[in-house]
Amino acid sequence: MRETLEPWDTGKRVLNADGTVVGRLSHVEDGRGYVVLDPTLLQTIKAKLGWGSVTDDAHPLDSGSIEKITDDAVHLRGTL
């Protein structure tokens, strides 16, 4: 399991420590991820295709808050 975000992680679900889905990883740049909370269907599709971008409603996510990264999700140490 990894704790560092890579560009190919874009589009993955982001889960709080209790397993609650809080959003989707919309963009990864220089190891920092950006999470869109409760994304629209269009935002989800763009993220999965790697077309996501940093928007005003995206929350930055640094590696210190990541517990692990799996094939389909980013699991946080706490809550977002």
PDB file of N, CA, C and O in Angstrom:
ATOM      1  N   MET A   1       0.837  -1.185   0.000  1.00  0.00           N
ATOM      2  CA  MET A   1       0.000   0.000   0.000  1.00  0.00           C
ATOM      3  C   MET A   1       0.883   1.249   0.000  1.00  0.00           C
ATOM      4  O   MET A   1       1.900   1.292   0.641  1.00  0.00           O
ATOM      5  N   ARG A   2       0.427   2.245  -0.725  1.00  0.00           N
ATOM      6  CA  ARG A   2       1.159   3.508  -0.819  1.00  0.00           C
ATOM      7  C   ARG A   2       0.506   4.581   0.038  1.00  0.00           C
ATOM      8  O   ARG A   2      -0.650   4.469   0.402  1.00  0.00           O
ATOM      9  N   GLU A   3       1.259   5.627   0.322  1.00  0.00           N
ATOM     10  CA  GLU A   3       0.733   6.799   1.015  1.00  0.00           C
ATOM     11  C   GLU A   3       0.971   8.074   0.219  1.00  0.00           C
ATOM     12  O   GLU A   3       0.581   9.147   0.647  1.00  0.00           O
ATOM     13  N   THR A   4       1.623   7.958  -0.939  1.00  0.00           N
ATOM     14  CA  THR A   4       1.938   9.114  -1.768  1.00  0.00           C
ATOM     15  C   THR A   4       1.083   9.094  -3.025  1.00  0.00           C
ATOM     16  O   THR A   4       1.009   8.080  -3.715  1.00  0.00           O
ATOM     17  N   LEU A   5       0.441  10.211  -3.309  1.00  0.00           N
ATOM     18  CA  LEU A   5      -0.432  10.311  -4.470  1.00  0.00           C
ATOM     19  C   LEU A   5       0.361  10.433  -5.764  1.00  0.00           C
ATOM     20  O   LEU A   5       1.395  11.100  -5.810  1.00  0.00           O
ATOM     21  N   GLU A   6      -0.149   9.802  -6.797  1.00  0.00           N
ATOM     22  CA  GLU A   6       0.414   9.861  -8.137  1.00  0.00           C
ATOM     23  C   GLU A   6      -0.688  10.314  -9.095  1.00  0.00           C
ATOM     24  O   GLU A   6      -1.870  10.169  -8.786  1.00  0.00           O
ATOM     25  N   PRO A   7      -0.342  10.854 -10.254  1.00  0.00           N
ATOM     26  CA  PRO A   7      -1.364  11.327 -11.201  1.00  0.00           C
ATOM     27  C   PRO A   7      -2.406  10.268 -11.555  1.00  0.00           C
ATOM     28  O   PRO A   7      -3.572  10.592 -11.754  1.00  0.00           O
ATOM     29  N   TRP A   8      -2.018   9.009 -11.604  1.00  0.00           N
ATOM     30  CA  TRP A   8      -2.985   7.958 -11.967  1.00  0.00           C
ATOM     31  C   TRP A   8      -3.993   7.670 -10.860  1.00  0.00           C
ATOM     32  O   TRP A   8      -4.927   6.909 -11.056  1.00  0.00           O
ATOM     33  N   ASP A   9      -3.844   8.293  -9.683  1.00  0.00           N
ATOM     34  CA  ASP A   9      -4.835   8.144  -8.609  1.00  0.00           C
ATOM     35  C   ASP A   9      -6.053   9.034  -8.831  1.00  0.00           C
ATOM     36  O   ASP A   9      -7.069   8.889  -8.161  1.00  0.00           O
ATOM     37  N   THR A  10      -5.958   9.968  -9.781  1.00  0.00           N
ATOM     38  CA  THR A  10      -7.067  10.862 -10.084  1.00  0.00           C
ATOM     39  C   THR A  10      -8.312  10.050 -10.401  1.00  0.00           C
ATOM     40  O   THR A  10      -8.262   9.070 -11.125  1.00  0.00           O
ATOM     41  N   GLY A  11      -9.433  10.454  -9.800  1.00  0.00           N
ATOM     42  CA  GLY A  11     -10.705   9.773 -10.025  1.00  0.00           C
ATOM     43  C   GLY A  11     -11.084   8.807  -8.914  1.00  0.00           C
ATOM     44  O   GLY A  11     -12.224   8.364  -8.842  1.00  0.00           O
ATOM     45  N   LYS A  12     -10.146   8.511  -8.023  1.00  0.00           N
ATOM     46  CA  LYS A  12     -10.449   7.561  -6.941  1.00  0.00           C
ATOM     47  C   LYS A  12     -11.340   8.207  -5.892  1.00  0.00           C
ATOM     48  O   LYS A  12     -11.298   9.422  -5.671  1.00  0.00           O
ATOM     49  N   ARG A  13     -12.141   7.365  -5.244  1.00  0.00           N
ATOM     50  CA  ARG A  13     -12.967   7.829  -4.128  1.00  0.00           C
ATOM     51  C   ARG A  13     -12.050   8.154  -2.952  1.00  0.00           C
ATOM     52  O   ARG A  13     -10.997   7.557  -2.784  1.00  0.00           O
ATOM     53  N   VAL A  14     -12.471   9.114  -2.128  1.00  0.00           N
ATOM     54  CA  VAL A  14     -11.743   9.487  -0.920  1.00  0.00           C
ATOM     55  C   VAL A  14     -12.638   9.143   0.266  1.00  0.00           C
ATOM     56  O   VAL A  14     -13.793   9.573   0.317  1.00  0.00           O
ATOM     57  N   LEU A  15     -12.095   8.341   1.199  1.00  0.00           N
ATOM     58  CA  LEU A  15     -12.866   7.858   2.333  1.00  0.00           C
ATOM     59  C   LEU A  15     -12.265   8.344   3.649  1.00  0.00           C
ATOM     60  O   LEU A  15     -11.035   8.331   3.816  1.00  0.00           O
ATOM     61  N   ASN A  16     -13.133   8.772   4.577  1.00  0.00           N
ATOM     62  CA  ASN A  16     -12.702   9.104   5.927  1.00  0.00           C
ATOM     63  C   ASN A  16     -12.258   7.830   6.634  1.00  0.00           C
ATOM     64  O   ASN A  16     -12.488   6.723   6.153  1.00  0.00           O
ATOM     65  N   ALA A  17     -11.674   7.979   7.811  1.00  0.00           N
ATOM     66  CA  ALA A  17     -11.182   6.837   8.579  1.00  0.00           C
ATOM     67  C   ALA A  17     -12.286   5.833   8.900  1.00  0.00           C
ATOM     68  O   ALA A  17     -12.028   4.637   9.018  1.00  0.00           O
ATOM     69  N   ASP A  18     -13.529   6.312   9.009  1.00  0.00           N
ATOM     70  CA  ASP A  18     -14.645   5.407   9.325  1.00  0.00           C
ATOM     71  C   ASP A  18     -15.241   4.750   8.082  1.00  0.00           C
ATOM     72  O   ASP A  18     -16.214   4.019   8.164  1.00  0.00           O
ATOM     73  N   GLY A  19     -14.667   5.012   6.902  1.00  0.00           N
ATOM     74  CA  GLY A  19     -15.136   4.390   5.665  1.00  0.00           C
ATOM     75  C   GLY A  19     -16.170   5.187   4.898  1.00  0.00           C
ATOM     76  O   GLY A  19     -16.600   4.778   3.826  1.00  0.00           O
ATOM     77  N   THR A  20     -16.568   6.343   5.404  1.00  0.00           N
ATOM     78  CA  THR A  20     -17.536   7.194   4.726  1.00  0.00           C
ATOM     79  C   THR A  20     -16.898   7.850   3.501  1.00  0.00           C
ATOM     80  O   THR A  20     -15.826   8.445   3.602  1.00  0.00           O
ATOM     81  N   VAL A  21     -17.564   7.744   2.362  1.00  0.00           N
ATOM     82  CA  VAL A  21     -17.068   8.390   1.146  1.00  0.00           C
ATOM     83  C   VAL A  21     -17.334   9.886   1.264  1.00  0.00           C
ATOM     84  O   VAL A  21     -18.463  10.310   1.481  1.00  0.00           O
ATOM     85  N   VAL A  22     -16.275  10.694   1.121  1.00  0.00           N
ATOM     86  CA  VAL A  22     -16.422  12.143   1.249  1.00  0.00           C
ATOM     87  C   VAL A  22     -16.294  12.867  -0.082  1.00  0.00           C
ATOM     88  O   VAL A  22     -16.668  14.026  -0.194  1.00  0.00           O
ATOM     89  N   GLY A  23     -15.746  12.207  -1.086  1.00  0.00           N
ATOM     90  CA  GLY A  23     -15.602  12.857  -2.380  1.00  0.00           C
ATOM     91  C   GLY A  23     -14.739  12.050  -3.317  1.00  0.00           C
ATOM     92  O   GLY A  23     -14.538  10.854  -3.128  1.00  0.00           O
ATOM     93  N   ARG A  24     -14.229  12.736  -4.343  1.00  0.00           N
ATOM     94  CA  ARG A  24     -13.360  12.114  -5.354  1.00  0.00           C
ATOM     95  C   ARG A  24     -12.120  12.951  -5.540  1.00  0.00           C
ATOM     96  O   ARG A  24     -12.161  14.175  -5.447  1.00  0.00           O
ATOM     97  N   LEU A  25     -11.029  12.274  -5.815  1.00  0.00           N
ATOM     98  CA  LEU A  25      -9.780  12.941  -6.110  1.00  0.00           C
ATOM     99  C   LEU A  25      -9.888  13.503  -7.527  1.00  0.00           C
ATOM    100  O   LEU A  25      -9.983  12.757  -8.494  1.00  0.00           O
ATOM    101  N   SER A  26      -9.918  14.827  -7.642  1.00  0.00           N
ATOM    102  CA  SER A  26     -10.148  15.442  -8.949  1.00  0.00           C
ATOM    103  C   SER A  26      -8.867  15.748  -9.702  1.00  0.00           C
ATOM    104  O   SER A  26      -8.881  15.887 -10.928  1.00  0.00           O
ATOM    105  N   HIS A  27      -7.749  15.857  -8.969  1.00  0.00           N
ATOM    106  CA  HIS A  27      -6.503  16.260  -9.621  1.00  0.00           C
ATOM    107  C   HIS A  27      -5.339  15.942  -8.689  1.00  0.00           C
ATOM    108  O   HIS A  27      -5.477  16.044  -7.467  1.00  0.00           O
ATOM    109  N   VAL A  28      -4.201  15.564  -9.242  1.00  0.00           N
ATOM    110  CA  VAL A  28      -2.973  15.362  -8.466  1.00  0.00           C
ATOM    111  C   VAL A  28      -1.868  16.150  -9.163  1.00  0.00           C
ATOM    112  O   VAL A  28      -1.668  16.026 -10.363  1.00  0.00           O
ATOM    113  N   GLU A  29      -1.185  16.966  -8.372  1.00  0.00           N
ATOM    114  CA  GLU A  29      -0.113  17.786  -8.921  1.00  0.00           C
ATOM    115  C   GLU A  29       1.030  17.855  -7.913  1.00  0.00           C
ATOM    116  O   GLU A  29       0.834  18.267  -6.772  1.00  0.00           O
ATOM    117  N   ASP A  30       2.208  17.421  -8.318  1.00  0.00           N
ATOM    118  CA  ASP A  30       3.393  17.438  -7.456  1.00  0.00           C
ATOM    119  C   ASP A  30       3.160  16.728  -6.123  1.00  0.00           C
ATOM    120  O   ASP A  30       3.578  17.205  -5.067  1.00  0.00           O
ATOM    121  N   GLY A  31       2.470  15.603  -6.158  1.00  0.00           N
ATOM    122  CA  GLY A  31       2.232  14.813  -4.958  1.00  0.00           C
ATOM    123  C   GLY A  31       1.090  15.289  -4.084  1.00  0.00           C
ATOM    124  O   GLY A  31       0.751  14.660  -3.095  1.00  0.00           O
ATOM    125  N   ARG A  32       0.482  16.398  -4.432  1.00  0.00           N
ATOM    126  CA  ARG A  32      -0.646  16.929  -3.659  1.00  0.00           C
ATOM    127  C   ARG A  32      -1.928  16.653  -4.426  1.00  0.00           C
ATOM    128  O   ARG A  32      -2.022  16.905  -5.614  1.00  0.00           O
ATOM    129  N   GLY A  33      -2.919  16.120  -3.705  1.00  0.00           N
ATOM    130  CA  GLY A  33      -4.197  15.829  -4.317  1.00  0.00           C
ATOM    131  C   GLY A  33      -5.223  16.893  -3.995  1.00  0.00           C
ATOM    132  O   GLY A  33      -5.082  17.648  -3.027  1.00  0.00           O
ATOM    133  N   TYR A  34      -6.261  16.944  -4.819  1.00  0.00           N
ATOM    134  CA  TYR A  34      -7.364  17.878  -4.609  1.00  0.00           C
ATOM    135  C   TYR A  34      -8.651  17.080  -4.660  1.00  0.00           C
ATOM    136  O   TYR A  34      -8.895  16.341  -5.613  1.00  0.00           O
ATOM    137  N   VAL A  35      -9.458  17.234  -3.616  1.00  0.00           N
ATOM    138  CA  VAL A  35     -10.681  16.456  -3.456  1.00  0.00           C
ATOM    139  C   VAL A  35     -11.895  17.339  -3.685  1.00  0.00           C
ATOM    140  O   VAL A  35     -11.986  18.429  -3.121  1.00  0.00           O
ATOM    141  N   VAL A  36     -12.801  16.861  -4.521  1.00  0.00           N
ATOM    142  CA  VAL A  36     -14.085  17.531  -4.697  1.00  0.00           C
ATOM    143  C   VAL A  36     -15.085  16.765  -3.848  1.00  0.00           C
ATOM    144  O   VAL A  36     -15.262  15.559  -4.028  1.00  0.00           O
ATOM    145  N   LEU A  37     -15.695  17.469  -2.896  1.00  0.00           N
ATOM    146  CA  LEU A  37     -16.678  16.845  -2.022  1.00  0.00           C
ATOM    147  C   LEU A  37     -17.991  16.672  -2.755  1.00  0.00           C
ATOM    148  O   LEU A  37     -18.429  17.577  -3.460  1.00  0.00           O
ATOM    149  N   ASP A  38     -18.593  15.495  -2.629  1.00  0.00           N
ATOM    150  CA  ASP A  38     -19.886  15.196  -3.247  1.00  0.00           C
ATOM    151  C   ASP A  38     -19.916  15.669  -4.704  1.00  0.00           C
ATOM    152  O   ASP A  38     -20.709  16.539  -5.067  1.00  0.00           O
ATOM    153  N   PRO A  39     -19.063  15.109  -5.547  1.00  0.00           N
ATOM    154  CA  PRO A  39     -18.960  15.585  -6.932  1.00  0.00           C
ATOM    155  C   PRO A  39     -20.204  15.275  -7.756  1.00  0.00           C
ATOM    156  O   PRO A  39     -20.923  14.316  -7.489  1.00  0.00           O
ATOM    157  N   THR A  40     -20.414  16.087  -8.782  1.00  0.00           N
ATOM    158  CA  THR A  40     -21.504  15.824  -9.722  1.00  0.00           C
ATOM    159  C   THR A  40     -21.085  14.659 -10.616  1.00  0.00           C
ATOM    160  O   THR A  40     -19.908  14.269 -10.654  1.00  0.00           O
ATOM    161  N   LEU A  41     -22.015  14.126 -11.361  1.00  0.00           N
ATOM    162  CA  LEU A  41     -21.709  13.035 -12.277  1.00  0.00           C
ATOM    163  C   LEU A  41     -20.664  13.472 -13.296  1.00  0.00           C
ATOM    164  O   LEU A  41     -19.717  12.737 -13.588  1.00  0.00           O
ATOM    165  N   LEU A  42     -20.778  14.679 -13.823  1.00  0.00           N
ATOM    166  CA  LEU A  42     -19.824  15.185 -14.803  1.00  0.00           C
ATOM    167  C   LEU A  42     -18.424  15.294 -14.196  1.00  0.00           C
ATOM    168  O   LEU A  42     -17.435  14.900 -14.819  1.00  0.00           O
ATOM    169  N   GLN A  43     -18.327  15.814 -12.977  1.00  0.00           N
ATOM    170  CA  GLN A  43     -17.027  15.923 -12.317  1.00  0.00           C
ATOM    171  C   GLN A  43     -16.414  14.539 -12.090  1.00  0.00           C
ATOM    172  O   GLN A  43     -15.206  14.361 -12.238  1.00  0.00           O
ATOM    173  N   THR A  44     -17.232  13.565 -11.739  1.00  0.00           N
ATOM    174  CA  THR A  44     -16.758  12.198 -11.517  1.00  0.00           C
ATOM    175  C   THR A  44     -16.202  11.602 -12.807  1.00  0.00           C
ATOM    176  O   THR A  44     -15.120  11.020 -12.817  1.00  0.00           O
ATOM    177  N   ILE A  45     -16.917  11.777 -13.892  1.00  0.00           N
ATOM    178  CA  ILE A  45     -16.470  11.244 -15.187  1.00  0.00           C
ATOM    179  C   ILE A  45     -15.170  11.916 -15.606  1.00  0.00           C
ATOM    180  O   ILE A  45     -14.221  11.250 -16.036  1.00  0.00           O
ATOM    181  N   LYS A  46     -15.074  13.235 -15.471  1.00  0.00           N
ATOM    182  CA  LYS A  46     -13.858  13.951 -15.835  1.00  0.00           C
ATOM    183  C   LYS A  46     -12.672  13.451 -15.007  1.00  0.00           C
ATOM    184  O   LYS A  46     -11.575  13.252 -15.530  1.00  0.00           O
ATOM    185  N   ALA A  47     -12.889  13.266 -13.713  1.00  0.00           N
ATOM    186  CA  ALA A  47     -11.806  12.798 -12.841  1.00  0.00           C
ATOM    187  C   ALA A  47     -11.352  11.399 -13.236  1.00  0.00           C
ATOM    188  O   ALA A  47     -10.154  11.121 -13.313  1.00  0.00           O
ATOM    189  N   LYS A  48     -12.291  10.510 -13.517  1.00  0.00           N
ATOM    190  CA  LYS A  48     -11.935   9.146 -13.906  1.00  0.00           C
ATOM    191  C   LYS A  48     -11.168   9.114 -15.219  1.00  0.00           C
ATOM    192  O   LYS A  48     -10.330   8.243 -15.434  1.00  0.00           O
ATOM    193  N   LEU A  49     -11.446  10.070 -16.103  1.00  0.00           N
ATOM    194  CA  LEU A  49     -10.754  10.143 -17.387  1.00  0.00           C
ATOM    195  C   LEU A  49      -9.440  10.925 -17.299  1.00  0.00           C
ATOM    196  O   LEU A  49      -8.718  11.032 -18.273  1.00  0.00           O
ATOM    197  N   GLY A  50      -9.161  11.470 -16.111  1.00  0.00           N
ATOM    198  CA  GLY A  50      -7.941  12.255 -15.955  1.00  0.00           C
ATOM    199  C   GLY A  50      -8.064  13.668 -16.469  1.00  0.00           C
ATOM    200  O   GLY A  50      -7.069  14.336 -16.702  1.00  0.00           O
ATOM    201  N   TRP A  51      -9.276  14.139 -16.653  1.00  0.00           N
ATOM    202  CA  TRP A  51      -9.516  15.483 -17.156  1.00  0.00           C
ATOM    203  C   TRP A  51      -9.831  16.468 -16.036  1.00  0.00           C
ATOM    204  O   TRP A  51     -10.222  17.596 -16.294  1.00  0.00           O
ATOM    205  N   GLY A  52      -9.663  16.047 -14.790  1.00  0.00           N
ATOM    206  CA  GLY A  52      -9.980  16.906 -13.658  1.00  0.00           C
ATOM    207  C   GLY A  52      -9.010  18.064 -13.553  1.00  0.00           C
ATOM    208  O   GLY A  52      -7.915  18.044 -14.120  1.00  0.00           O
ATOM    209  N   SER A  53      -9.413  19.074 -12.835  1.00  0.00           N
ATOM    210  CA  SER A  53      -8.552  20.225 -12.612  1.00  0.00           C
ATOM    211  C   SER A  53      -8.818  20.774 -11.224  1.00  0.00           C
ATOM    212  O   SER A  53      -9.797  20.406 -10.574  1.00  0.00           O
ATOM    213  N   VAL A  54      -7.944  21.648 -10.781  1.00  0.00           N
ATOM    214  CA  VAL A  54      -8.127  22.278  -9.481  1.00  0.00           C
ATOM    215  C   VAL A  54      -9.173  23.366  -9.635  1.00  0.00           C
ATOM    216  O   VAL A  54      -9.029  24.260 -10.460  1.00  0.00           O
ATOM    217  N   THR A  55     -10.226  23.279  -8.846  1.00  0.00           N
ATOM    218  CA  THR A  55     -11.289  24.281  -8.900  1.00  0.00           C
ATOM    219  C   THR A  55     -11.431  24.928  -7.533  1.00  0.00           C
ATOM    220  O   THR A  55     -10.816  24.503  -6.563  1.00  0.00           O
ATOM    221  N   ASP A  56     -12.257  25.964  -7.459  1.00  0.00           N
ATOM    222  CA  ASP A  56     -12.465  26.667  -6.196  1.00  0.00           C
ATOM    223  C   ASP A  56     -13.076  25.769  -5.125  1.00  0.00           C
ATOM    224  O   ASP A  56     -12.872  25.998  -3.943  1.00  0.00           O
ATOM    225  N   ASP A  57     -13.833  24.750  -5.543  1.00  0.00           N
ATOM    226  CA  ASP A  57     -14.480  23.879  -4.561  1.00  0.00           C
ATOM    227  C   ASP A  57     -13.649  22.639  -4.230  1.00  0.00           C
ATOM    228  O   ASP A  57     -14.088  21.783  -3.488  1.00  0.00           O
ATOM    229  N   ALA A  58     -12.416  22.549  -4.744  1.00  0.00           N
ATOM    230  CA  ALA A  58     -11.541  21.413  -4.453  1.00  0.00           C
ATOM    231  C   ALA A  58     -10.744  21.690  -3.178  1.00  0.00           C
ATOM    232  O   ALA A  58     -10.233  22.786  -2.972  1.00  0.00           O
ATOM    233  N   HIS A  59     -10.665  20.686  -2.323  1.00  0.00           N
ATOM    234  CA  HIS A  59      -9.921  20.795  -1.065  1.00  0.00           C
ATOM    235  C   HIS A  59      -8.560  20.129  -1.223  1.00  0.00           C
ATOM    236  O   HIS A  59      -8.485  18.986  -1.675  1.00  0.00           O
ATOM    237  N   PRO A  60      -7.474  20.814  -0.835  1.00  0.00           N
ATOM    238  CA  PRO A  60      -6.149  20.202  -0.950  1.00  0.00           C
ATOM    239  C   PRO A  60      -6.002  19.036   0.029  1.00  0.00           C
ATOM    240  O   PRO A  60      -6.571  19.047   1.120  1.00  0.00           O
ATOM    241  N   LEU A  61      -5.253  18.050  -0.381  1.00  0.00           N
ATOM    242  CA  LEU A  61      -5.045  16.850   0.418  1.00  0.00           C
ATOM    243  C   LEU A  61      -3.558  16.527   0.362  1.00  0.00           C
ATOM    244  O   LEU A  61      -3.021  16.246  -0.709  1.00  0.00           O
ATOM    245  N   ASP A  62      -2.878  16.592   1.508  1.00  0.00           N
ATOM    246  CA  ASP A  62      -1.457  16.276   1.500  1.00  0.00           C
ATOM    247  C   ASP A  62      -1.219  14.849   1.981  1.00  0.00           C
ATOM    248  O   ASP A  62      -2.108  14.204   2.533  1.00  0.00           O
ATOM    249  N   SER A  63      -0.026  14.351   1.764  1.00  0.00           N
ATOM    250  CA  SER A  63       0.273  12.952   2.068  1.00  0.00           C
ATOM    251  C   SER A  63       0.190  12.642   3.556  1.00  0.00           C
ATOM    252  O   SER A  63      -0.044  11.497   3.935  1.00  0.00           O
ATOM    253  N   GLY A  64       0.338  13.634   4.423  1.00  0.00           N
ATOM    254  CA  GLY A  64       0.266  13.401   5.867  1.00  0.00           C
ATOM    255  C   GLY A  64      -1.109  12.976   6.351  1.00  0.00           C
ATOM    256  O   GLY A  64      -1.239  12.396   7.424  1.00  0.00           O
ATOM    257  N   SER A  65      -2.140  13.263   5.573  1.00  0.00           N
ATOM    258  CA  SER A  65      -3.494  12.898   5.993  1.00  0.00           C
ATOM    259  C   SER A  65      -3.958  11.574   5.378  1.00  0.00           C
ATOM    260  O   SER A  65      -5.075  11.143   5.620  1.00  0.00           O
ATOM    261  N   ILE A  66      -3.079  10.928   4.606  1.00  0.00           N
ATOM    262  CA  ILE A  66      -3.446   9.681   3.925  1.00  0.00           C
ATOM    263  C   ILE A  66      -2.964   8.469   4.721  1.00  0.00           C
ATOM    264  O   ILE A  66      -1.782   8.365   5.054  1.00  0.00           O
ATOM    265  N   GLU A  67      -3.872   7.571   5.007  1.00  0.00           N
ATOM    266  CA  GLU A  67      -3.544   6.307   5.682  1.00  0.00           C
ATOM    267  C   GLU A  67      -2.988   5.311   4.662  1.00  0.00           C
ATOM    268  O   GLU A  67      -1.949   4.702   4.876  1.00  0.00           O
ATOM    269  N   LYS A  68      -3.721   5.145   3.557  1.00  0.00           N
ATOM    270  CA  LYS A  68      -3.281   4.227   2.500  1.00  0.00           C
ATOM    271  C   LYS A  68      -4.014   4.540   1.210  1.00  0.00           C
ATOM    272  O   LYS A  68      -5.068   5.174   1.203  1.00  0.00           O
ATOM    273  N   ILE A  69      -3.425   4.084   0.109  1.00  0.00           N
ATOM    274  CA  ILE A  69      -4.027   4.230  -1.206  1.00  0.00           C
ATOM    275  C   ILE A  69      -4.174   2.831  -1.782  1.00  0.00           C
ATOM    276  O   ILE A  69      -3.197   2.096  -1.886  1.00  0.00           O
ATOM    277  N   THR A  70      -5.407   2.469  -2.121  1.00  0.00           N
ATOM    278  CA  THR A  70      -5.672   1.155  -2.697  1.00  0.00           C
ATOM    279  C   THR A  70      -5.976   1.313  -4.182  1.00  0.00           C
ATOM    280  O   THR A  70      -5.919   2.418  -4.721  1.00  0.00           O
ATOM    281  N   ASP A  71      -6.332   0.211  -4.823  1.00  0.00           N
ATOM    282  CA  ASP A  71      -6.625   0.251  -6.252  1.00  0.00           C
ATOM    283  C   ASP A  71      -7.806   1.145  -6.600  1.00  0.00           C
ATOM    284  O   ASP A  71      -7.880   1.659  -7.710  1.00  0.00           O
ATOM    285  N   ASP A  72      -8.750   1.312  -5.659  1.00  0.00           N
ATOM    286  CA  ASP A  72      -9.957   2.075  -5.989  1.00  0.00           C
ATOM    287  C   ASP A  72     -10.278   3.224  -5.046  1.00  0.00           C
ATOM    288  O   ASP A  72     -11.276   3.898  -5.228  1.00  0.00           O
ATOM    289  N   ALA A  73      -9.438   3.473  -4.024  1.00  0.00           N
ATOM    290  CA  ALA A  73      -9.779   4.526  -3.070  1.00  0.00           C
ATOM    291  C   ALA A  73      -8.549   5.070  -2.350  1.00  0.00           C
ATOM    292  O   ALA A  73      -7.514   4.407  -2.266  1.00  0.00           O
ATOM    293  N   VAL A  74      -8.711   6.285  -1.829  1.00  0.00           N
ATOM    294  CA  VAL A  74      -7.721   6.921  -0.957  1.00  0.00           C
ATOM    295  C   VAL A  74      -8.354   6.929   0.431  1.00  0.00           C
ATOM    296  O   VAL A  74      -9.428   7.512   0.627  1.00  0.00           O
ATOM    297  N   HIS A  75      -7.709   6.289   1.374  1.00  0.00           N
ATOM    298  CA  HIS A  75      -8.218   6.188   2.747  1.00  0.00           C
ATOM    299  C   HIS A  75      -7.473   7.187   3.629  1.00  0.00           C
ATOM    300  O   HIS A  75      -6.253   7.176   3.679  1.00  0.00           O
ATOM    301  N   LEU A  76      -8.239   8.046   4.308  1.00  0.00           N
ATOM    302  CA  LEU A  76      -7.660   9.086   5.160  1.00  0.00           C
ATOM    303  C   LEU A  76      -7.422   8.570   6.572  1.00  0.00           C
ATOM    304  O   LEU A  76      -8.075   7.642   7.034  1.00  0.00           O
ATOM    305  N   ARG A  77      -6.499   9.221   7.270  1.00  0.00           N
ATOM    306  CA  ARG A  77      -6.218   8.899   8.683  1.00  0.00           C
ATOM    307  C   ARG A  77      -7.333   9.378   9.590  1.00  0.00           C
ATOM    308  O   ARG A  77      -7.595   8.823  10.629  1.00  0.00           O
ATOM    309  N   GLY A  78      -7.979  10.446   9.211  1.00  0.00           N
ATOM    310  CA  GLY A  78      -9.043  11.049  10.002  1.00  0.00           C
ATOM    311  C   GLY A  78     -10.213  11.422   9.124  1.00  0.00           C
ATOM    312  O   GLY A  78     -10.669  10.616   8.325  1.00  0.00           O
ATOM    313  N   THR A  79     -10.653  12.675   9.237  1.00  0.00           N
ATOM    314  CA  THR A  79     -11.755  13.155   8.430  1.00  0.00           C
ATOM    315  C   THR A  79     -11.315  14.358   7.616  1.00  0.00           C
ATOM    316  O   THR A  79     -10.344  15.031   7.943  1.00  0.00           O
ATOM    317  N   LEU A  80     -12.041  14.627   6.565  1.00  0.00           N
ATOM    318  CA  LEU A  80     -11.717  15.753   5.692  1.00  0.00           C
ATOM    319  C   LEU A  80     -12.571  16.935   6.060  1.00  0.00           C
ATOM    320  O   LEU A  80     -13.676  16.868   6.367  1.00  0.00           O
TER     321      LEU A  80
END
